[in-house]
XYZ file of C-alpha atoms in Angstrom:
548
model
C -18.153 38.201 23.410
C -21.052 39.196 25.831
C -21.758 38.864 29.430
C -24.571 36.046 29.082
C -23.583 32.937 30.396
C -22.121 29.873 28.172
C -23.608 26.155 27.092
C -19.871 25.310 27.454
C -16.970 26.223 29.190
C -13.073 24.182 28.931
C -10.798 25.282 31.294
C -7.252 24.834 32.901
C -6.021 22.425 29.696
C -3.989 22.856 26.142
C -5.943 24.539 23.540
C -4.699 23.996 20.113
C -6.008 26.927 18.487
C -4.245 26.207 15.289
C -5.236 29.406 13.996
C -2.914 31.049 11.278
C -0.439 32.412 14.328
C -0.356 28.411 15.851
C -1.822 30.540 19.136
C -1.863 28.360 22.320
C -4.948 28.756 24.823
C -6.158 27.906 27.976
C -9.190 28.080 28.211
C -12.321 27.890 25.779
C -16.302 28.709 25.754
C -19.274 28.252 23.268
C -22.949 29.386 23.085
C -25.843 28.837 20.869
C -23.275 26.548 18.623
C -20.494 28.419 18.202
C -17.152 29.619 20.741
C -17.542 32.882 22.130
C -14.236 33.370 24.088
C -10.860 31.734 23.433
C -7.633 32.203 26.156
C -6.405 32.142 29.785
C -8.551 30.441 32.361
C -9.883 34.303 34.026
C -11.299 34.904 30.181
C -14.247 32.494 30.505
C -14.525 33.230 34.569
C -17.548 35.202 33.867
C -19.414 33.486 31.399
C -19.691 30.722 33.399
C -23.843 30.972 34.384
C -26.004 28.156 36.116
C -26.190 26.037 33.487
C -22.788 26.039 31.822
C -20.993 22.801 31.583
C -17.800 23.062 32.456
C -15.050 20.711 32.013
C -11.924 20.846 33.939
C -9.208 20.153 31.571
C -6.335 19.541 33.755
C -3.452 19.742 31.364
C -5.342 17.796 28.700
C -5.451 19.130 25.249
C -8.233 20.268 23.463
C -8.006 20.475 19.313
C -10.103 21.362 16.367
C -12.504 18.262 15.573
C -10.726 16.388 13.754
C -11.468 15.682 9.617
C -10.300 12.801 7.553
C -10.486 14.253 3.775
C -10.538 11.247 2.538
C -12.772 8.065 3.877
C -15.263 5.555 3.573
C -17.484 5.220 6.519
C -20.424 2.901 4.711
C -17.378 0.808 3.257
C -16.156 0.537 6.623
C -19.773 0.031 8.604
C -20.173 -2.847 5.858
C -17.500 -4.188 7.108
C -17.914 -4.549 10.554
C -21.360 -6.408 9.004
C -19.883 -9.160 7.337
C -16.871 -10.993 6.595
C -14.458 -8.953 8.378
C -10.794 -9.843 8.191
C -9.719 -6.786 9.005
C -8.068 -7.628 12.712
C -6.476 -10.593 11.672
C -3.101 -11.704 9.740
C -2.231 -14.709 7.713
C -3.713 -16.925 5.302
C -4.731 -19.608 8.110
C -6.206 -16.599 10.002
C -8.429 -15.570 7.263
C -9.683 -18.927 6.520
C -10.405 -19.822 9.954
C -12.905 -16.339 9.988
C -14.226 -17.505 6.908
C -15.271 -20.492 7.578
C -16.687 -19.129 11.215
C -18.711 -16.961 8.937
C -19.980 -19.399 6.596
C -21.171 -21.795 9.402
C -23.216 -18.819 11.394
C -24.651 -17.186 8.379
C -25.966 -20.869 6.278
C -28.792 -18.526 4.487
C -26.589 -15.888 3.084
C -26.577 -16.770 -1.429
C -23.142 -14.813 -1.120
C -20.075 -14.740 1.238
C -19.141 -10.995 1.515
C -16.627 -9.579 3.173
C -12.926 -7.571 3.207
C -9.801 -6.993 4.880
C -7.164 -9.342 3.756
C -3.683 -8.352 3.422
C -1.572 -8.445 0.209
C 1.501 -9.436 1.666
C 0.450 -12.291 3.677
C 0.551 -13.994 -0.110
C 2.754 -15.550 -2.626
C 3.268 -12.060 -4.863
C 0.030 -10.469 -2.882
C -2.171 -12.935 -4.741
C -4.372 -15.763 -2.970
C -5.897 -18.755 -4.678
C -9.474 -19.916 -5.242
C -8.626 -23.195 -4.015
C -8.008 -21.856 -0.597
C -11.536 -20.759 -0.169
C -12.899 -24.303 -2.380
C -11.645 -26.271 0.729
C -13.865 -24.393 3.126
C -17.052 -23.628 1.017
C -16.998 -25.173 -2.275
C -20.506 -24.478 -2.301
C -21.733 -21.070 -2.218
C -19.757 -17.988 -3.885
C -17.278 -16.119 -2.147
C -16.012 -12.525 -2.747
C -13.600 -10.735 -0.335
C -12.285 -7.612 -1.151
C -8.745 -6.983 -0.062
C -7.708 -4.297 2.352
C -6.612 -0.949 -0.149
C -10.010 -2.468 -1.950
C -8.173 -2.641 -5.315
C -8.067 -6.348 -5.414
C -10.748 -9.211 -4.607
C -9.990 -13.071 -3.612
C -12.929 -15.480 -5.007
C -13.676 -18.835 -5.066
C -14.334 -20.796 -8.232
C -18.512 -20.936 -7.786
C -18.116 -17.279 -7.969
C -16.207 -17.340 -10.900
C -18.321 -20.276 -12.382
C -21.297 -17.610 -11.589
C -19.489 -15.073 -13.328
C -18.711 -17.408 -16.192
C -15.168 -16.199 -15.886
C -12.268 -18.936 -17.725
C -9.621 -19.103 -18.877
C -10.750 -17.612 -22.826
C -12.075 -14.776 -20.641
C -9.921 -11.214 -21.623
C -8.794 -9.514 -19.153
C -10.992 -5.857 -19.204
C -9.406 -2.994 -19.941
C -9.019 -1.360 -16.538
C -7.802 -4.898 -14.547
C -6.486 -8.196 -14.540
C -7.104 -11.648 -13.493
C -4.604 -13.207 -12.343
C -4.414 -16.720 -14.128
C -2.307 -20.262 -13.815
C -0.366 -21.641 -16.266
C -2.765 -22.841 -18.158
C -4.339 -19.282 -18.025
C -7.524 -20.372 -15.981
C -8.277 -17.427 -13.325
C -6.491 -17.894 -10.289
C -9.200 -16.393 -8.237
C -7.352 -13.070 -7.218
C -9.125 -9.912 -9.633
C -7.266 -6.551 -9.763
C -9.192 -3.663 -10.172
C -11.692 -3.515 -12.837
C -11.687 -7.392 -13.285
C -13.482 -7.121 -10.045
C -16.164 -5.837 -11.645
C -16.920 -9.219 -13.199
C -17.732 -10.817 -10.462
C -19.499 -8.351 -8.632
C -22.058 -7.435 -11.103
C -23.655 -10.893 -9.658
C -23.360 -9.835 -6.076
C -27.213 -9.127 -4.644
C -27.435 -5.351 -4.097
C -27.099 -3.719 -0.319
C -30.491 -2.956 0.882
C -31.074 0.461 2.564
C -31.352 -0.798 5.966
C -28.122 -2.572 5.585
C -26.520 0.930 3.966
C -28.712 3.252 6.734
C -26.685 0.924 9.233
C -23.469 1.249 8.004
C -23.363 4.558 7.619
C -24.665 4.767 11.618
C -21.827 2.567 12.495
C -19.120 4.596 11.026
C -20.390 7.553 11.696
C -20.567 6.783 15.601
C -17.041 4.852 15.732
C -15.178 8.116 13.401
C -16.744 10.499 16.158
C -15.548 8.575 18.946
C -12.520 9.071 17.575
C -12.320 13.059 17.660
C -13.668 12.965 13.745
C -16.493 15.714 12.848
C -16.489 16.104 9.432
C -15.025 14.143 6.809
C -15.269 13.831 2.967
C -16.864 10.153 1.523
C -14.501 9.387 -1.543
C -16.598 7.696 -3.412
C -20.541 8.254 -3.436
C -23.028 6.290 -5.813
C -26.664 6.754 -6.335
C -27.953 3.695 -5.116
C -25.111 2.969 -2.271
C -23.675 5.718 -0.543
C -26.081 8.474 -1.966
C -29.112 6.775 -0.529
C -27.339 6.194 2.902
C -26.487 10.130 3.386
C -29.877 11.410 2.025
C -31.961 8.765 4.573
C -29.985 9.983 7.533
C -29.268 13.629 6.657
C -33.285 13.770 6.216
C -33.682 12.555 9.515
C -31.409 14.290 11.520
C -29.334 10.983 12.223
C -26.234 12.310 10.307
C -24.609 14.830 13.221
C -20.858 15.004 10.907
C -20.683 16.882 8.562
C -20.449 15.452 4.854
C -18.766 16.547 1.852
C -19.674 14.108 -0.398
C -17.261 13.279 -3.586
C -19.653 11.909 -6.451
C -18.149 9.204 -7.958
C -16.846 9.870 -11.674
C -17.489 6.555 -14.205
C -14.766 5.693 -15.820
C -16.482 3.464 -18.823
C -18.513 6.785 -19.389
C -17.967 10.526 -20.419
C -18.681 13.974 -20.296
C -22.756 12.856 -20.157
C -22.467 12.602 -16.378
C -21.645 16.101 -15.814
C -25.151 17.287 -15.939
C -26.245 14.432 -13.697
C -23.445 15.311 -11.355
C -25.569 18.850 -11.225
C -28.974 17.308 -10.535
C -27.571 15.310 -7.629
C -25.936 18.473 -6.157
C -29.173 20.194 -6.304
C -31.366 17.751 -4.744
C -29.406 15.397 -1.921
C -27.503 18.415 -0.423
C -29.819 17.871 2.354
C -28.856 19.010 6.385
C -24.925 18.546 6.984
C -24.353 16.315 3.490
C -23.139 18.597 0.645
C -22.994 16.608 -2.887
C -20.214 19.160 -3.882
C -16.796 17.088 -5.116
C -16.316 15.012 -8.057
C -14.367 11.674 -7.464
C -11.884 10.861 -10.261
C -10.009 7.725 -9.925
C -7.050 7.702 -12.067
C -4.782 4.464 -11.608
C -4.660 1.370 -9.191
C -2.049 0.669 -7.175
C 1.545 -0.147 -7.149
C 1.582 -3.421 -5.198
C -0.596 -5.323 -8.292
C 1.098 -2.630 -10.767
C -1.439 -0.554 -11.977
C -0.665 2.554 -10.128
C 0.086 4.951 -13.341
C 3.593 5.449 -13.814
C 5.924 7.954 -16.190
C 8.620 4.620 -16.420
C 8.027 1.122 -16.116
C 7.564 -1.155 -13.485
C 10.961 -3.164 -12.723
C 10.507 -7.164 -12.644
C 11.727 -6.857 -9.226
C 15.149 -8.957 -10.215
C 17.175 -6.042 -11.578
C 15.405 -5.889 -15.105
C 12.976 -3.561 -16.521
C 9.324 -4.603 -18.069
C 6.898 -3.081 -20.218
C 4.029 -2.308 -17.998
C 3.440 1.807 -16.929
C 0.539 0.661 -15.095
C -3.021 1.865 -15.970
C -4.749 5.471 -16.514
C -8.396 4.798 -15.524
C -10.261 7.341 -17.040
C -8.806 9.141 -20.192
C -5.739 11.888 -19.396
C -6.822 14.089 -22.615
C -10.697 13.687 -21.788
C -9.831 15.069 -18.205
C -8.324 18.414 -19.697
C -12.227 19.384 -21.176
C -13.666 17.496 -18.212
C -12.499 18.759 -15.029
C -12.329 22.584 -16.496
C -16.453 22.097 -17.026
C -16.644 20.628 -13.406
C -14.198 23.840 -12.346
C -16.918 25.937 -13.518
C -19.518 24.745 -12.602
C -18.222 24.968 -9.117
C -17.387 21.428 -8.735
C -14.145 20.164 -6.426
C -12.091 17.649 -8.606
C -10.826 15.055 -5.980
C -8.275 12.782 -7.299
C -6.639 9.281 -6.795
C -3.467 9.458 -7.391
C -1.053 6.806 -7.001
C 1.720 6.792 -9.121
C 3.739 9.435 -10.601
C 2.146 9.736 -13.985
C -1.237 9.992 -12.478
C 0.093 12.748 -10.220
C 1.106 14.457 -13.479
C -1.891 13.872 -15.389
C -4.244 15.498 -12.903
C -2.005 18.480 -12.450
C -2.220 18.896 -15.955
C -5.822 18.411 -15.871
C -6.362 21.441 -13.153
C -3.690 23.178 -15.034
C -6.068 22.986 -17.848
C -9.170 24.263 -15.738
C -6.996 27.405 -14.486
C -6.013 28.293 -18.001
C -9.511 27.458 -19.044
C -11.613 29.582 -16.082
C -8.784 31.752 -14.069
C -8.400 31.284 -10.104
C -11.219 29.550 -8.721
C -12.227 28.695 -5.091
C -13.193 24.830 -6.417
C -9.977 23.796 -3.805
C -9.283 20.553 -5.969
C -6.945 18.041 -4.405
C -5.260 14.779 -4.908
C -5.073 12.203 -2.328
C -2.880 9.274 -2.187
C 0.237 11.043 -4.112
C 2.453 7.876 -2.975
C 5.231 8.684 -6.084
C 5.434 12.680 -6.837
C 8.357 13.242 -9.976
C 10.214 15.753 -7.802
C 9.023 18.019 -10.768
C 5.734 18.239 -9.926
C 6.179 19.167 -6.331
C 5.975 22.778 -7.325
C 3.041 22.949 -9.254
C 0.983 22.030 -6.189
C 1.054 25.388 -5.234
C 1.467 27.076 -8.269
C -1.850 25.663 -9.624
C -3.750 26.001 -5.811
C -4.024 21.932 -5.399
C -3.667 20.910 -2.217
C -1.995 17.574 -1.358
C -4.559 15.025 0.330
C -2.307 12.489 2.077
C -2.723 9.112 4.015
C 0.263 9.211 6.207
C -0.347 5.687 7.910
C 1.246 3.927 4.426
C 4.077 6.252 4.955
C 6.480 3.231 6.425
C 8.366 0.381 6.066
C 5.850 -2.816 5.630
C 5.125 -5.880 4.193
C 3.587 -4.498 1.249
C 5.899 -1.430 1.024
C 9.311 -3.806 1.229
C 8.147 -7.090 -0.611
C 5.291 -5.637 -3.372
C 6.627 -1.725 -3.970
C 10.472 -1.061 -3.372
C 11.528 -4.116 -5.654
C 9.291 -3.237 -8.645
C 9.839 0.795 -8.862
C 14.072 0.970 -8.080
C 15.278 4.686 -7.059
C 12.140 6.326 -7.605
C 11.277 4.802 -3.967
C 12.917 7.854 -2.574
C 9.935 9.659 -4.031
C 7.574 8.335 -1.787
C 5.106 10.621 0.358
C 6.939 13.421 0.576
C 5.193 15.338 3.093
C 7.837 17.597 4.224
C 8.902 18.989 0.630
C 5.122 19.448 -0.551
C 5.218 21.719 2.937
C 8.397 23.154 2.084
C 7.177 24.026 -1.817
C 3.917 25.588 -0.223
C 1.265 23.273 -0.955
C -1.804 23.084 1.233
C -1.663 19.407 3.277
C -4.415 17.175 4.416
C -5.124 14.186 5.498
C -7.254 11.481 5.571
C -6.781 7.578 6.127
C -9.187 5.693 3.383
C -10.744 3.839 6.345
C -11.711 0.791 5.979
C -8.100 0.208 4.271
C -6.462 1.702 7.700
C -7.111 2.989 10.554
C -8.928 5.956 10.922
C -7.875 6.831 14.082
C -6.274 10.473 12.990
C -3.555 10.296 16.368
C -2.226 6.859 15.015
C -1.921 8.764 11.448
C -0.119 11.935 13.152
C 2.409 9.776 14.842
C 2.941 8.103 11.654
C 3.057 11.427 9.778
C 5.890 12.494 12.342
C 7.937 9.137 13.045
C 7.419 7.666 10.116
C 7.262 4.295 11.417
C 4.346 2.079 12.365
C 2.943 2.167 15.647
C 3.079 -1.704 15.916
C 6.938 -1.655 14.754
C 7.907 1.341 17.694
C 11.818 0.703 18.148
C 11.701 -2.441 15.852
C 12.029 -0.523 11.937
C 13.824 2.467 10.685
C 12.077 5.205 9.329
C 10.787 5.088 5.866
C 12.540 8.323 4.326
C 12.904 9.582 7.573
C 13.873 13.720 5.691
C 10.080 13.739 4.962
C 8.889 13.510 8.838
C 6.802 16.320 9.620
C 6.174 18.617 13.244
C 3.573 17.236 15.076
C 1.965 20.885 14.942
C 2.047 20.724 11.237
C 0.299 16.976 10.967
C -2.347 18.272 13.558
C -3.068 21.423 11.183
C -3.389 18.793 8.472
C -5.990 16.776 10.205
C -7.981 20.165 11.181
C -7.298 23.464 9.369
C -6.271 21.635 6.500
C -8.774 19.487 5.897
C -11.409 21.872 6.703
C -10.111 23.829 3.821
C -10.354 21.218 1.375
C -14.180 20.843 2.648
C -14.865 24.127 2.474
C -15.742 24.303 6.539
C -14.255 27.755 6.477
C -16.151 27.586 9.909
C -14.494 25.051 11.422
C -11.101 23.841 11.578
C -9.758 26.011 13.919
C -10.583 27.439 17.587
C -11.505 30.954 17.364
C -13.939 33.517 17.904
C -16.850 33.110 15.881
C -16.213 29.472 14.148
C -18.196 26.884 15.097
C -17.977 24.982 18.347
C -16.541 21.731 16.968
C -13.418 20.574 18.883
C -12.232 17.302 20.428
C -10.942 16.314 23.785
C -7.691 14.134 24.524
C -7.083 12.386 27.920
C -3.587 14.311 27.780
C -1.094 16.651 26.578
C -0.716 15.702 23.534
C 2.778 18.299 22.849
C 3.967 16.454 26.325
C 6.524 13.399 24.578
C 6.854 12.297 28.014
C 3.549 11.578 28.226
C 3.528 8.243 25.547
C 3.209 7.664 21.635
C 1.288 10.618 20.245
C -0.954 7.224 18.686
C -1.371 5.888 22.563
C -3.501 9.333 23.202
C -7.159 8.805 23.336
C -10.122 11.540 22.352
C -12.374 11.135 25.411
C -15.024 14.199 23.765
C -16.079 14.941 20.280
C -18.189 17.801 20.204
C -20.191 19.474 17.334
C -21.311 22.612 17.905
C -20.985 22.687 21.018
C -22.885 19.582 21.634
C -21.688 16.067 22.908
C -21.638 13.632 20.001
C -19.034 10.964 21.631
C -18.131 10.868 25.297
C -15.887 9.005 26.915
C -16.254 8.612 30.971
C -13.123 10.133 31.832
C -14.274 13.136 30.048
C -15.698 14.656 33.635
C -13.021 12.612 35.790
């Protein structure tokens, strides 16, 4: 620290260091980008000049910018664009803002949109003829919330010349009547049917996506985050546009998205992108491997079979997406060539197969500072908890599905019997040493990260306070450990060895709340709003009660 006077100076608040000691602060001060004195109020008396800003805290707390390790802001932009079902329930709801949409938008080819909610069906599955009553006319295709599933009408399956001699494709499954014509609800890769006719997003309409989520995730404390899935022609030509300009302020690990109905050919691809869009604050660095579905529509990977959710047992394991023995010479070539392997992992046996897949890379290439993780990890074989530290993988979690819900009581419990109990088990991965973040795969939750923590540490929902018990209530976690999640954590997983934490030296990213966060008399830990996102040192998001 010098004498010469700060950009910014915090004072007379909470200051969440969360710096390897969990140090608590006062008082905090950056210049030229990065924080320059850390500690009691008289600390940053001096270096307070002319033209420092300073912010009187008063008791508010003041935290590492927050990073979500695992999101989809253009998903989530697009969203807000079109169809968006998002803040409504029901199947009355959702066909009431379709049919709003329809009417104001008479020259779209194509009804687009996403949000609907598994359970508010009949098994989690909605019907075509739903949507034939309100446009019979024009294809529809609406992707449900966890995006694993989409509800269409029959012109878009006409369009797709999808019937009922159509196979199902080997990663997905139409759901069908009796007479085996398509019901109009597509699991996973049978989605890709129908969207192969979809017209492609335009750039403008990506450019102002990615400008809408970027702007809501910062006014929510958010300054970095890792996009889990990044395309050449989507996401790619978003980050490039606005990293190129300036526009993109976060910053971007991007997670290249691994295709499943092709091999080891991408690798060298995967290369070529790294070298020429890591442009500004977007890094083209991880490798996204998506290994199994979900649970609720049973094709989340599992070592046993799925129960048929009346006390007997069927035949279905649920799917591996991309080849378990082709990952164990795949991910050790994307090890060394300094790639991060970022996993989906639902269901138990795709838990195990990645772990087997890094273990392969370790035995392959020795230590290596690739940081792979897996996010999702909703079933973990209490065997495998373990080898998350053992093979340096750190455990990328979701906490907001961490509760009792529609989905979780109805579509999961029923169909998986005792191995329920094995669900997000936050607290033991702590316990057996792994490394925890967290991110919340916005646009299928919220990606407000003080909604997740609360979730992370009550395990109930914030719209069920006092209404549900706990889901698994031995695997709640310390606040202070779901806050180091959201910030050192996930800054590890990004490699932002610069950020993450408040000290000397690291980079001036931090966020502001309009109270103590640590004070339970003071509300729900998700009632606590960031009023100031900052990156380096620099407003990116303010909220007027910032100066108040």
């Amino acid at each position: 620290m010098t004498d010469q006077p700060a950009d910014l100076v915090l004072r007379g608040g909470r200051v969440a260091t969360m710096d390897a000691a969990r140090r608590w602060a006062t008082a905090l001060a950056a210049r030229d980008g990065r924080i320059v004195a850390v500690g009691p109020d008289p600390l940053v008396r001096d270096l307070i000049g002319p033209r420092t800003r300073v912010i009187d805290l008063r008791g508010r707390t003041v935290t590492p910018g927050f990073q979500d390790a695992h999101v989809h802001p253009i998903h989530g932009g697009l969203a807000r664009l079109r169809c968006d079902l998002h803040d409504v329930r029901g199947r009355d709801g959702y066909l009431e803002v379709v049919a709003d949409y329809a009417r104001t938008h008479p020259d779209e080819a194509w009804i687009r949109g996403s949000g609907w909610y598994m359970d508010d069906f009949p098994g989690g599955t909605p019907h075509r003829d739903d949507l034939d009553a309100i446009v019979p006319d024009r294809p529809i295709f609406l992707t449900n919330r966890d995006g694993h599933g989409a509800w269409v009408n029959s012109r878009a399956l006409e369009l797709a010349g999808l019937s009922a001699t159509t196979a199902d494709p080997r990663d997905g499954r139409l759901e069908r009547d009796g007479d085996g014509v398509p019901t109009g609800t597509l699991h996973e890769g049978a989605m890709d049917l129908v969207e192969a006719f979809l017209p492609d997003d335009t750039p403008a309409d990506l450019e102002a996506a990615l400008r809408i989520g970027q702007a809501y995730l910062q006014s929510l404390g958010i300054t970095a985050w890792q996009d889990a899935i990044v395309r050449p022609a989507v996401e790619e030509r978003a980050y490039v546009a606005l990293a190129s300009s300036g526009e993109l302020t976060a910053r971007v690990v991007g997670a290249l998205w691994w295709e499943r109905h092709r091999g080891p050919e991408q690798i060298d691809e995967f290369v070529e992108r790294r070298r020429t869009t890591s442009i500004g604050r977007y890094r083209a660095t991880s490798v996204k491997l998506m290994m199994d579905g979900v649970l609720e529509n049973f094709t989340g990977a599992m070592l046993e079979p799925y129960g048929d959710g009346h006390g007997g047992i069927t035949t279905n394991r649920g799917l591996s997406q991309i080849d378990p023995e082709g990952l164990k010479a795949w991910v050790p070539t994307l090890d060394a060539l300094g790639f991060q392997p970022h996993f989906h992992a639902i269901g138990d046996r795709a838990v195990r197969e990645s772990l087997d897949a890094i273990e392969a890379a370790r035995a392959a290439n020795g230590p290596s500072d690739t940081r792979p993780h897996i996010a999702h990890i909703q079933v973990i074989h209490p065997d495998d908890l373990g080898r998350f530290r053992a093979l340096d993988v750190a455990a990328n979690a979701q906490p907001y599905w961490a509760c009792h819900e529609g989905q979780m009581d109805n579509l999961t419990i029923p169909f998986i019997g005792d191995r329920w109990r094995w669900q997000y088990p936050f607290r033991s991965l702590r316990a057996a040493g792994a490394v925890l973040a967290m991110g919340s795969d916005w646009s299928v939750s919220t990606p407000n990260p003080l909604l997740e923590m609360e979730l992370a540490v009550e395990r109930v929902a914030d719209d069920h306070r006092g209404q549900l018990e706990p889901l698994l209530p031995d695997e709640r976690l310390e606040l202070i450990d779901a806050l180091a999640a959201f910030t050192a954590g996930s800054a590890y997983v990004n490699h932002l060895d610069e950020t993450g934490t408040l000290e000397v030296g690291k980079l001036a990213d931090l966020a502001v709340l309009d109270r103590d966060l640590f004070d339970r008399g003071a509300g729900a830990i998700g009632e606590a709003r960031v009023v100031g996102t900052f990156i380096d040192g620099r407003p990116v998001y303010e909220d007027a009660a910032l100066d108040g």
